[in-house]
Amino acid sequence: MRFLILTIFILFFSCTKKKTNSIDYSNIKDTIEIVPNEKPIRITDLADTISYIFLEENKNSIFGNIDKMIYTKNNIIIIDKHITKSIFIFKNNGKFLNKINREGKGPGEYIRIGDVFYDNSSDLIVIYDDKSYSFLYYKLSGEFIKKSNTSLLFLSMARLSNNKYVFHTNKMINKENGKLVKHDILISNLSGEISQRYFKFDPKQKTNNISYDLSTVFNKLNENIIVTKLFDNYSYEININGLTPRFFWNYGEKGLNIDYRNKPSSEIYKILTEDNKFAFGHDITAITNDYIFFSYGYKNFAKNQLGGVYAFNKKMTINFSSIFDELNNCHISLPICTDANGNFISFIELNEENISKLKEDSQLMNYIQSKGIYGINSILVKYKINSKLFNHEKI
């Protein structure tokens, strides 16, 4: 009888004690070689199909910044968290449809936009209000549907399945059944019932080791979610079964050595924002089943961001400083999202300096002249990768 009670006691505590889930690093699928290249790549070398999407401009469609872009089957959703504090909905051809601007404390209003995701199954836009700790659901027309509360504190999130999500807490302490949860990645439902937890942090440590710093961006690869730790050379694949390392980032002799990695974040950031010899801080900007676009810092994280693209089937990386559109004589951004057909979506920053450098009689200049400099909202660039690029040596 005493043995039975002891066995039940042990089983009870082994089942109820919440531990950090382990990570197996033995099966990395892809190694991404980073060789800093400070020369731009031409869009006509990079892409084999290129089209421009001119977002309609009117008094309701002007946004200040693209904090996040979601490309659905029929629409483009642009999130501007801080300037207009709004969500803008366009058709895929650029025609403006609607704006959700409901800042406030009343019914159907949000205090502050923390994150936004699109629910395919219900065709709803979901806003996470990180001040009221709630989710607000809207139709694409802007009609408010419902509000639900959550116990979770987080910076960004992504959907894994109908009722499972992955959350990046950004070292915010959560609670579950009265117990503190001190992990940077959580897999949970929207109610806060946590099933897995990864990357435990110490809240008493004022300056955490830099290896804990996660990208705020989640990317989707097939049915899985990819998250990147900016300085520990790995990106991780997440699904409802857990988290596993997916990519290894190889900087070679340009990488940060262990002496630097073990320094506290405040000290290492100071080093990396001054002139140095390192390449560091990789982040995935957009991904399809065939290619990954990424950015990273080189020599000075604050001033010098380089980029690259990796091909899964070729196991090859192309490194470059930026993407140059020689058809119009302007630089375009690294892609910030993809569409359902495997196209990458970048944008052109249309300030007066960039406009002054555009080629005469180019497609963009003709469009701008027809609208006037102050009649332009934004221009998106949609393209597919030129697979022939990867038949050559790395550049």
PDB file of C-alpha atoms in Angstrom, residues 51-258:
ATOM      1  CA  SER A  51       5.133  42.905 -62.371  1.00  0.00           C
ATOM      2  CA  TYR A  52       4.239  46.078 -60.488  1.00  0.00           C
ATOM      3  CA  ILE A  53       1.185  46.645 -58.322  1.00  0.00           C
ATOM      4  CA  PHE A  54       0.194  50.295 -57.884  1.00  0.00           C
ATOM      5  CA  LEU A  55      -1.785  50.637 -54.662  1.00  0.00           C
ATOM      6  CA  GLU A  56      -4.713  52.986 -55.172  1.00  0.00           C
ATOM      7  CA  GLU A  57      -4.336  56.313 -53.407  1.00  0.00           C
ATOM      8  CA  ASN A  58      -7.205  58.272 -51.880  1.00  0.00           C
ATOM      9  CA  LYS A  59      -7.872  60.046 -48.582  1.00  0.00           C
ATOM     10  CA  ASN A  60      -8.573  56.738 -46.802  1.00  0.00           C
ATOM     11  CA  SER A  61      -5.814  54.544 -48.242  1.00  0.00           C
ATOM     12  CA  ILE A  62      -2.654  56.418 -47.200  1.00  0.00           C
ATOM     13  CA  PHE A  63      -0.526  54.494 -44.691  1.00  0.00           C
ATOM     14  CA  GLY A  64       2.640  55.627 -42.936  1.00  0.00           C
ATOM     15  CA  ASN A  65       4.643  52.416 -42.759  1.00  0.00           C
ATOM     16  CA  ILE A  66       4.376  48.748 -43.705  1.00  0.00           C
ATOM     17  CA  ASP A  67       4.914  46.925 -40.401  1.00  0.00           C
ATOM     18  CA  LYS A  68       3.464  43.706 -41.789  1.00  0.00           C
ATOM     19  CA  MET A  69       1.880  42.566 -45.045  1.00  0.00           C
ATOM     20  CA  ILE A  70      -0.460  39.608 -45.493  1.00  0.00           C
ATOM     21  CA  TYR A  71      -1.184  38.367 -49.003  1.00  0.00           C
ATOM     22  CA  THR A  72      -4.411  36.351 -49.238  1.00  0.00           C
ATOM     23  CA  LYS A  73      -5.968  34.669 -52.272  1.00  0.00           C
ATOM     24  CA  ASN A  74      -7.797  37.849 -53.293  1.00  0.00           C
ATOM     25  CA  ASN A  75      -6.488  40.652 -51.114  1.00  0.00           C
ATOM     26  CA  ILE A  76      -3.450  42.489 -49.773  1.00  0.00           C
ATOM     27  CA  ILE A  77      -3.606  43.408 -46.083  1.00  0.00           C
ATOM     28  CA  ILE A  78      -1.174  46.080 -44.859  1.00  0.00           C
ATOM     29  CA  ILE A  79      -0.669  46.716 -41.155  1.00  0.00           C
ATOM     30  CA  ASP A  80       0.596  50.126 -40.002  1.00  0.00           C
ATOM     31  CA  LYS A  81       0.825  49.796 -36.219  1.00  0.00           C
ATOM     32  CA  HIS A  82       2.298  53.088 -35.124  1.00  0.00           C
ATOM     33  CA  ILE A  83       1.645  55.939 -37.581  1.00  0.00           C
ATOM     34  CA  THR A  84      -1.953  55.551 -38.772  1.00  0.00           C
ATOM     35  CA  LYS A  85      -2.611  52.680 -36.312  1.00  0.00           C
ATOM     36  CA  SER A  86      -4.751  51.041 -38.966  1.00  0.00           C
ATOM     37  CA  ILE A  87      -5.171  48.013 -41.215  1.00  0.00           C
ATOM     38  CA  PHE A  88      -5.582  48.633 -44.961  1.00  0.00           C
ATOM     39  CA  ILE A  89      -7.216  46.171 -47.349  1.00  0.00           C
ATOM     40  CA  PHE A  90      -6.551  46.255 -51.104  1.00  0.00           C
ATOM     41  CA  LYS A  91      -7.513  43.881 -53.889  1.00  0.00           C
ATOM     42  CA  ASN A  92      -4.613  41.978 -55.418  1.00  0.00           C
ATOM     43  CA  ASN A  93      -4.616  44.403 -58.352  1.00  0.00           C
ATOM     44  CA  GLY A  94      -4.048  47.349 -55.982  1.00  0.00           C
ATOM     45  CA  LYS A  95      -7.611  48.681 -55.824  1.00  0.00           C
ATOM     46  CA  PHE A  96      -8.386  50.030 -52.348  1.00  0.00           C
ATOM     47  CA  LEU A  97     -11.220  48.270 -50.524  1.00  0.00           C
ATOM     48  CA  ASN A  98     -11.310  49.344 -46.913  1.00  0.00           C
ATOM     49  CA  LYS A  99      -9.494  50.546 -43.813  1.00  0.00           C
ATOM     50  CA  ILE A 100      -9.933  49.332 -40.228  1.00  0.00           C
ATOM     51  CA  ASN A 101      -9.229  52.290 -37.943  1.00  0.00           C
ATOM     52  CA  ARG A 102     -10.930  51.584 -34.631  1.00  0.00           C
ATOM     53  CA  GLU A 103      -8.524  52.910 -32.005  1.00  0.00           C
ATOM     54  CA  GLY A 104     -10.240  53.520 -28.666  1.00  0.00           C
ATOM     55  CA  LYS A 105     -11.696  51.817 -25.609  1.00  0.00           C
ATOM     56  CA  GLY A 106     -15.265  51.318 -26.743  1.00  0.00           C
ATOM     57  CA  PRO A 107     -17.027  48.278 -28.226  1.00  0.00           C
ATOM     58  CA  GLY A 108     -15.257  47.002 -31.328  1.00  0.00           C
ATOM     59  CA  GLU A 109     -12.220  49.197 -30.668  1.00  0.00           C
ATOM     60  CA  TYR A 110      -8.589  48.373 -29.885  1.00  0.00           C
ATOM     61  CA  ILE A 111      -6.248  50.348 -27.631  1.00  0.00           C
ATOM     62  CA  ARG A 112      -3.056  49.306 -29.400  1.00  0.00           C
ATOM     63  CA  ILE A 113      -2.270  46.926 -32.267  1.00  0.00           C
ATOM     64  CA  GLY A 114       0.138  44.253 -31.023  1.00  0.00           C
ATOM     65  CA  ASP A 115      -0.107  41.808 -33.913  1.00  0.00           C
ATOM     66  CA  VAL A 116      -2.489  40.904 -36.733  1.00  0.00           C
ATOM     67  CA  PHE A 117      -3.238  37.637 -38.491  1.00  0.00           C
ATOM     68  CA  TYR A 118      -5.718  36.518 -41.116  1.00  0.00           C
ATOM     69  CA  ASP A 119      -8.014  33.558 -40.389  1.00  0.00           C
ATOM     70  CA  ASN A 120      -8.444  31.689 -43.696  1.00  0.00           C
ATOM     71  CA  SER A 121     -11.221  29.463 -42.412  1.00  0.00           C
ATOM     72  CA  SER A 122     -13.502  32.330 -41.381  1.00  0.00           C
ATOM     73  CA  ASP A 123     -12.167  35.026 -43.754  1.00  0.00           C
ATOM     74  CA  LEU A 124     -11.631  37.348 -40.788  1.00  0.00           C
ATOM     75  CA  ILE A 125      -8.868  39.739 -39.776  1.00  0.00           C
ATOM     76  CA  VAL A 126      -7.844  39.196 -36.149  1.00  0.00           C
ATOM     77  CA  ILE A 127      -6.156  42.004 -34.193  1.00  0.00           C
ATOM     78  CA  TYR A 128      -4.338  41.275 -30.952  1.00  0.00           C
ATOM     79  CA  ASP A 129      -4.691  44.271 -28.616  1.00  0.00           C
ATOM     80  CA  ASP A 130      -1.647  44.069 -26.352  1.00  0.00           C
ATOM     81  CA  LYS A 131      -3.075  46.630 -23.922  1.00  0.00           C
ATOM     82  CA  SER A 132      -6.402  44.938 -23.209  1.00  0.00           C
ATOM     83  CA  TYR A 133      -5.003  41.407 -23.831  1.00  0.00           C
ATOM     84  CA  SER A 134      -7.769  40.552 -26.236  1.00  0.00           C
ATOM     85  CA  PHE A 135      -8.446  39.425 -29.813  1.00  0.00           C
ATOM     86  CA  LEU A 136     -10.802  41.470 -31.971  1.00  0.00           C
ATOM     87  CA  TYR A 137     -12.328  39.920 -35.108  1.00  0.00           C
ATOM     88  CA  TYR A 138     -13.320  41.956 -38.166  1.00  0.00           C
ATOM     89  CA  LYS A 139     -14.685  41.210 -41.611  1.00  0.00           C
ATOM     90  CA  LEU A 140     -12.689  42.518 -44.583  1.00  0.00           C
ATOM     91  CA  SER A 141     -15.428  45.148 -44.872  1.00  0.00           C
ATOM     92  CA  GLY A 142     -14.368  46.469 -41.461  1.00  0.00           C
ATOM     93  CA  GLU A 143     -17.453  45.187 -39.661  1.00  0.00           C
ATOM     94  CA  PHE A 144     -16.643  44.185 -36.069  1.00  0.00           C
ATOM     95  CA  ILE A 145     -17.663  40.607 -35.258  1.00  0.00           C
ATOM     96  CA  LYS A 146     -16.524  39.706 -31.762  1.00  0.00           C
ATOM     97  CA  LYS A 147     -13.925  40.080 -29.029  1.00  0.00           C
ATOM     98  CA  SER A 148     -12.284  37.385 -26.902  1.00  0.00           C
ATOM     99  CA  ASN A 149      -9.879  37.746 -24.009  1.00  0.00           C
ATOM    100  CA  THR A 150      -6.616  35.881 -23.491  1.00  0.00           C
ATOM    101  CA  SER A 151      -4.277  35.347 -20.561  1.00  0.00           C
ATOM    102  CA  LEU A 152      -1.204  35.295 -22.818  1.00  0.00           C
ATOM    103  CA  LEU A 153       1.395  38.060 -23.039  1.00  0.00           C
ATOM    104  CA  PHE A 154       3.341  38.027 -26.295  1.00  0.00           C
ATOM    105  CA  LEU A 155       4.880  40.109 -29.071  1.00  0.00           C
ATOM    106  CA  SER A 156       3.957  38.093 -32.186  1.00  0.00           C
ATOM    107  CA  MET A 157       2.064  34.945 -33.112  1.00  0.00           C
ATOM    108  CA  ALA A 158       1.281  32.545 -35.959  1.00  0.00           C
ATOM    109  CA  ARG A 159      -1.352  29.888 -36.518  1.00  0.00           C
ATOM    110  CA  LEU A 160      -0.361  26.204 -36.531  1.00  0.00           C
ATOM    111  CA  SER A 161      -3.783  24.538 -36.805  1.00  0.00           C
ATOM    112  CA  ASN A 162      -7.421  25.263 -36.071  1.00  0.00           C
ATOM    113  CA  ASN A 163      -6.829  25.643 -32.354  1.00  0.00           C
ATOM    114  CA  LYS A 164      -3.036  25.751 -31.908  1.00  0.00           C
ATOM    115  CA  TYR A 165      -0.787  28.786 -32.242  1.00  0.00           C
ATOM    116  CA  VAL A 166       2.847  29.637 -31.636  1.00  0.00           C
ATOM    117  CA  PHE A 167       3.656  32.751 -29.600  1.00  0.00           C
ATOM    118  CA  HIS A 168       6.860  34.756 -29.215  1.00  0.00           C
ATOM    119  CA  THR A 169       6.694  36.253 -25.715  1.00  0.00           C
ATOM    120  CA  ASN A 170       9.757  38.528 -26.037  1.00  0.00           C
ATOM    121  CA  LYS A 171      10.719  37.517 -22.483  1.00  0.00           C
ATOM    122  CA  MET A 172       7.363  38.504 -20.987  1.00  0.00           C
ATOM    123  CA  ILE A 173       6.378  36.282 -18.067  1.00  0.00           C
ATOM    124  CA  ASN A 174       3.139  34.360 -18.540  1.00  0.00           C
ATOM    125  CA  LYS A 175       1.064  32.411 -16.057  1.00  0.00           C
ATOM    126  CA  GLU A 176      -0.681  29.065 -16.307  1.00  0.00           C
ATOM    127  CA  ASN A 177      -2.741  27.719 -13.405  1.00  0.00           C
ATOM    128  CA  GLY A 178      -1.018  30.187 -11.102  1.00  0.00           C
ATOM    129  CA  LYS A 179       2.479  29.062 -12.169  1.00  0.00           C
ATOM    130  CA  LEU A 180       4.948  31.432 -13.825  1.00  0.00           C
ATOM    131  CA  VAL A 181       5.944  30.556 -17.400  1.00  0.00           C
ATOM    132  CA  LYS A 182       9.343  32.013 -18.350  1.00  0.00           C
ATOM    133  CA  HIS A 183       9.826  30.898 -21.952  1.00  0.00           C
ATOM    134  CA  ASP A 184      10.264  32.831 -25.181  1.00  0.00           C
ATOM    135  CA  ILE A 185       8.337  30.397 -27.421  1.00  0.00           C
ATOM    136  CA  LEU A 186       4.991  28.905 -26.401  1.00  0.00           C
ATOM    137  CA  ILE A 187       2.617  26.598 -28.257  1.00  0.00           C
ATOM    138  CA  SER A 188      -0.902  27.156 -26.986  1.00  0.00           C
ATOM    139  CA  ASN A 189      -4.517  27.762 -27.887  1.00  0.00           C
ATOM    140  CA  LEU A 190      -5.891  31.305 -27.772  1.00  0.00           C
ATOM    141  CA  SER A 191      -7.217  30.762 -24.260  1.00  0.00           C
ATOM    142  CA  GLY A 192      -3.707  30.265 -22.906  1.00  0.00           C
ATOM    143  CA  GLU A 193      -3.620  26.486 -22.377  1.00  0.00           C
ATOM    144  CA  ILE A 194       0.085  25.877 -23.062  1.00  0.00           C
ATOM    145  CA  SER A 195       1.161  22.532 -24.500  1.00  0.00           C
ATOM    146  CA  GLN A 196       4.868  23.197 -25.228  1.00  0.00           C
ATOM    147  CA  ARG A 197       7.457  25.754 -24.165  1.00  0.00           C
ATOM    148  CA  TYR A 198      10.964  26.519 -25.451  1.00  0.00           C
ATOM    149  CA  PHE A 199      13.916  28.826 -24.729  1.00  0.00           C
ATOM    150  CA  LYS A 200      13.611  29.434 -21.016  1.00  0.00           C
ATOM    151  CA  PHE A 201      14.883  32.808 -19.812  1.00  0.00           C
ATOM    152  CA  ASP A 202      15.864  34.183 -16.411  1.00  0.00           C
ATOM    153  CA  PRO A 203      13.844  37.344 -15.614  1.00  0.00           C
ATOM    154  CA  LYS A 204      16.219  38.190 -12.754  1.00  0.00           C
ATOM    155  CA  GLN A 205      19.075  38.521 -15.209  1.00  0.00           C
ATOM    156  CA  LYS A 206      18.909  42.128 -16.398  1.00  0.00           C
ATOM    157  CA  THR A 207      20.964  41.483 -19.526  1.00  0.00           C
ATOM    158  CA  ASN A 208      20.266  38.100 -21.052  1.00  0.00           C
ATOM    159  CA  ASN A 209      22.837  36.401 -23.239  1.00  0.00           C
ATOM    160  CA  ILE A 210      22.365  37.473 -26.842  1.00  0.00           C
ATOM    161  CA  SER A 211      21.744  33.894 -27.987  1.00  0.00           C
ATOM    162  CA  TYR A 212      18.231  34.185 -26.552  1.00  0.00           C
ATOM    163  CA  ASP A 213      17.197  37.048 -28.837  1.00  0.00           C
ATOM    164  CA  LEU A 214      14.529  35.900 -31.308  1.00  0.00           C
ATOM    165  CA  SER A 215      13.318  37.471 -34.499  1.00  0.00           C
ATOM    166  CA  THR A 216       9.855  38.980 -34.154  1.00  0.00           C
ATOM    167  CA  VAL A 217       8.872  37.519 -37.533  1.00  0.00           C
ATOM    168  CA  PHE A 218       7.244  34.130 -38.103  1.00  0.00           C
ATOM    169  CA  ASN A 219       7.369  32.662 -41.622  1.00  0.00           C
ATOM    170  CA  LYS A 220       5.307  29.788 -43.017  1.00  0.00           C
ATOM    171  CA  LEU A 221       6.974  26.847 -44.801  1.00  0.00           C
ATOM    172  CA  ASN A 222       4.456  24.269 -46.027  1.00  0.00           C
ATOM    173  CA  GLU A 223       2.259  23.700 -42.970  1.00  0.00           C
ATOM    174  CA  ASN A 224       4.997  24.604 -40.495  1.00  0.00           C
ATOM    175  CA  ILE A 225       6.159  27.894 -38.972  1.00  0.00           C
ATOM    176  CA  ILE A 226       9.787  29.063 -39.078  1.00  0.00           C
ATOM    177  CA  VAL A 227      11.305  31.238 -36.343  1.00  0.00           C
ATOM    178  CA  THR A 228      14.894  32.460 -36.190  1.00  0.00           C
ATOM    179  CA  LYS A 229      17.192  33.171 -33.274  1.00  0.00           C
ATOM    180  CA  LEU A 230      19.165  36.118 -34.539  1.00  0.00           C
ATOM    181  CA  PHE A 231      22.586  35.231 -33.172  1.00  0.00           C
ATOM    182  CA  ASP A 232      22.775  31.506 -32.461  1.00  0.00           C
ATOM    183  CA  ASN A 233      23.135  30.226 -36.083  1.00  0.00           C
ATOM    184  CA  TYR A 234      19.824  28.341 -36.179  1.00  0.00           C
ATOM    185  CA  SER A 235      16.311  28.770 -37.499  1.00  0.00           C
ATOM    186  CA  TYR A 236      13.642  26.482 -36.088  1.00  0.00           C
ATOM    187  CA  GLU A 237      10.636  24.701 -37.585  1.00  0.00           C
ATOM    188  CA  ILE A 238       7.494  24.611 -35.449  1.00  0.00           C
ATOM    189  CA  ASN A 239       4.332  22.551 -35.761  1.00  0.00           C
ATOM    190  CA  ILE A 240       1.778  21.131 -33.337  1.00  0.00           C
ATOM    191  CA  ASN A 241       4.269  18.390 -32.399  1.00  0.00           C
ATOM    192  CA  GLY A 242       6.929  20.830 -31.246  1.00  0.00           C
ATOM    193  CA  LEU A 243      10.066  22.691 -32.325  1.00  0.00           C
ATOM    194  CA  THR A 244      13.107  21.349 -34.186  1.00  0.00           C
ATOM    195  CA  PRO A 245      16.161  23.056 -35.763  1.00  0.00           C
ATOM    196  CA  ARG A 246      15.641  23.417 -39.535  1.00  0.00           C
ATOM    197  CA  PHE A 247      18.432  25.658 -40.890  1.00  0.00           C
ATOM    198  CA  PHE A 248      22.037  26.241 -39.868  1.00  0.00           C
ATOM    199  CA  TRP A 249      23.525  29.635 -40.772  1.00  0.00           C
ATOM    200  CA  ASN A 250      27.211  29.291 -41.599  1.00  0.00           C
ATOM    201  CA  TYR A 251      29.158  32.567 -41.508  1.00  0.00           C
ATOM    202  CA  GLY A 252      32.564  30.912 -41.659  1.00  0.00           C
ATOM    203  CA  GLU A 253      35.384  33.157 -40.481  1.00  0.00           C
ATOM    204  CA  LYS A 254      33.029  36.171 -40.466  1.00  0.00           C
ATOM    205  CA  GLY A 255      30.845  34.713 -37.709  1.00  0.00           C
ATOM    206  CA  LEU A 256      30.756  35.727 -34.066  1.00  0.00           C
ATOM    207  CA  ASN A 257      32.963  33.494 -31.947  1.00  0.00           C
ATOM    208  CA  ILE A 258      31.947  32.047 -28.595  1.00  0.00           C
TER     209      ILE A 258
END
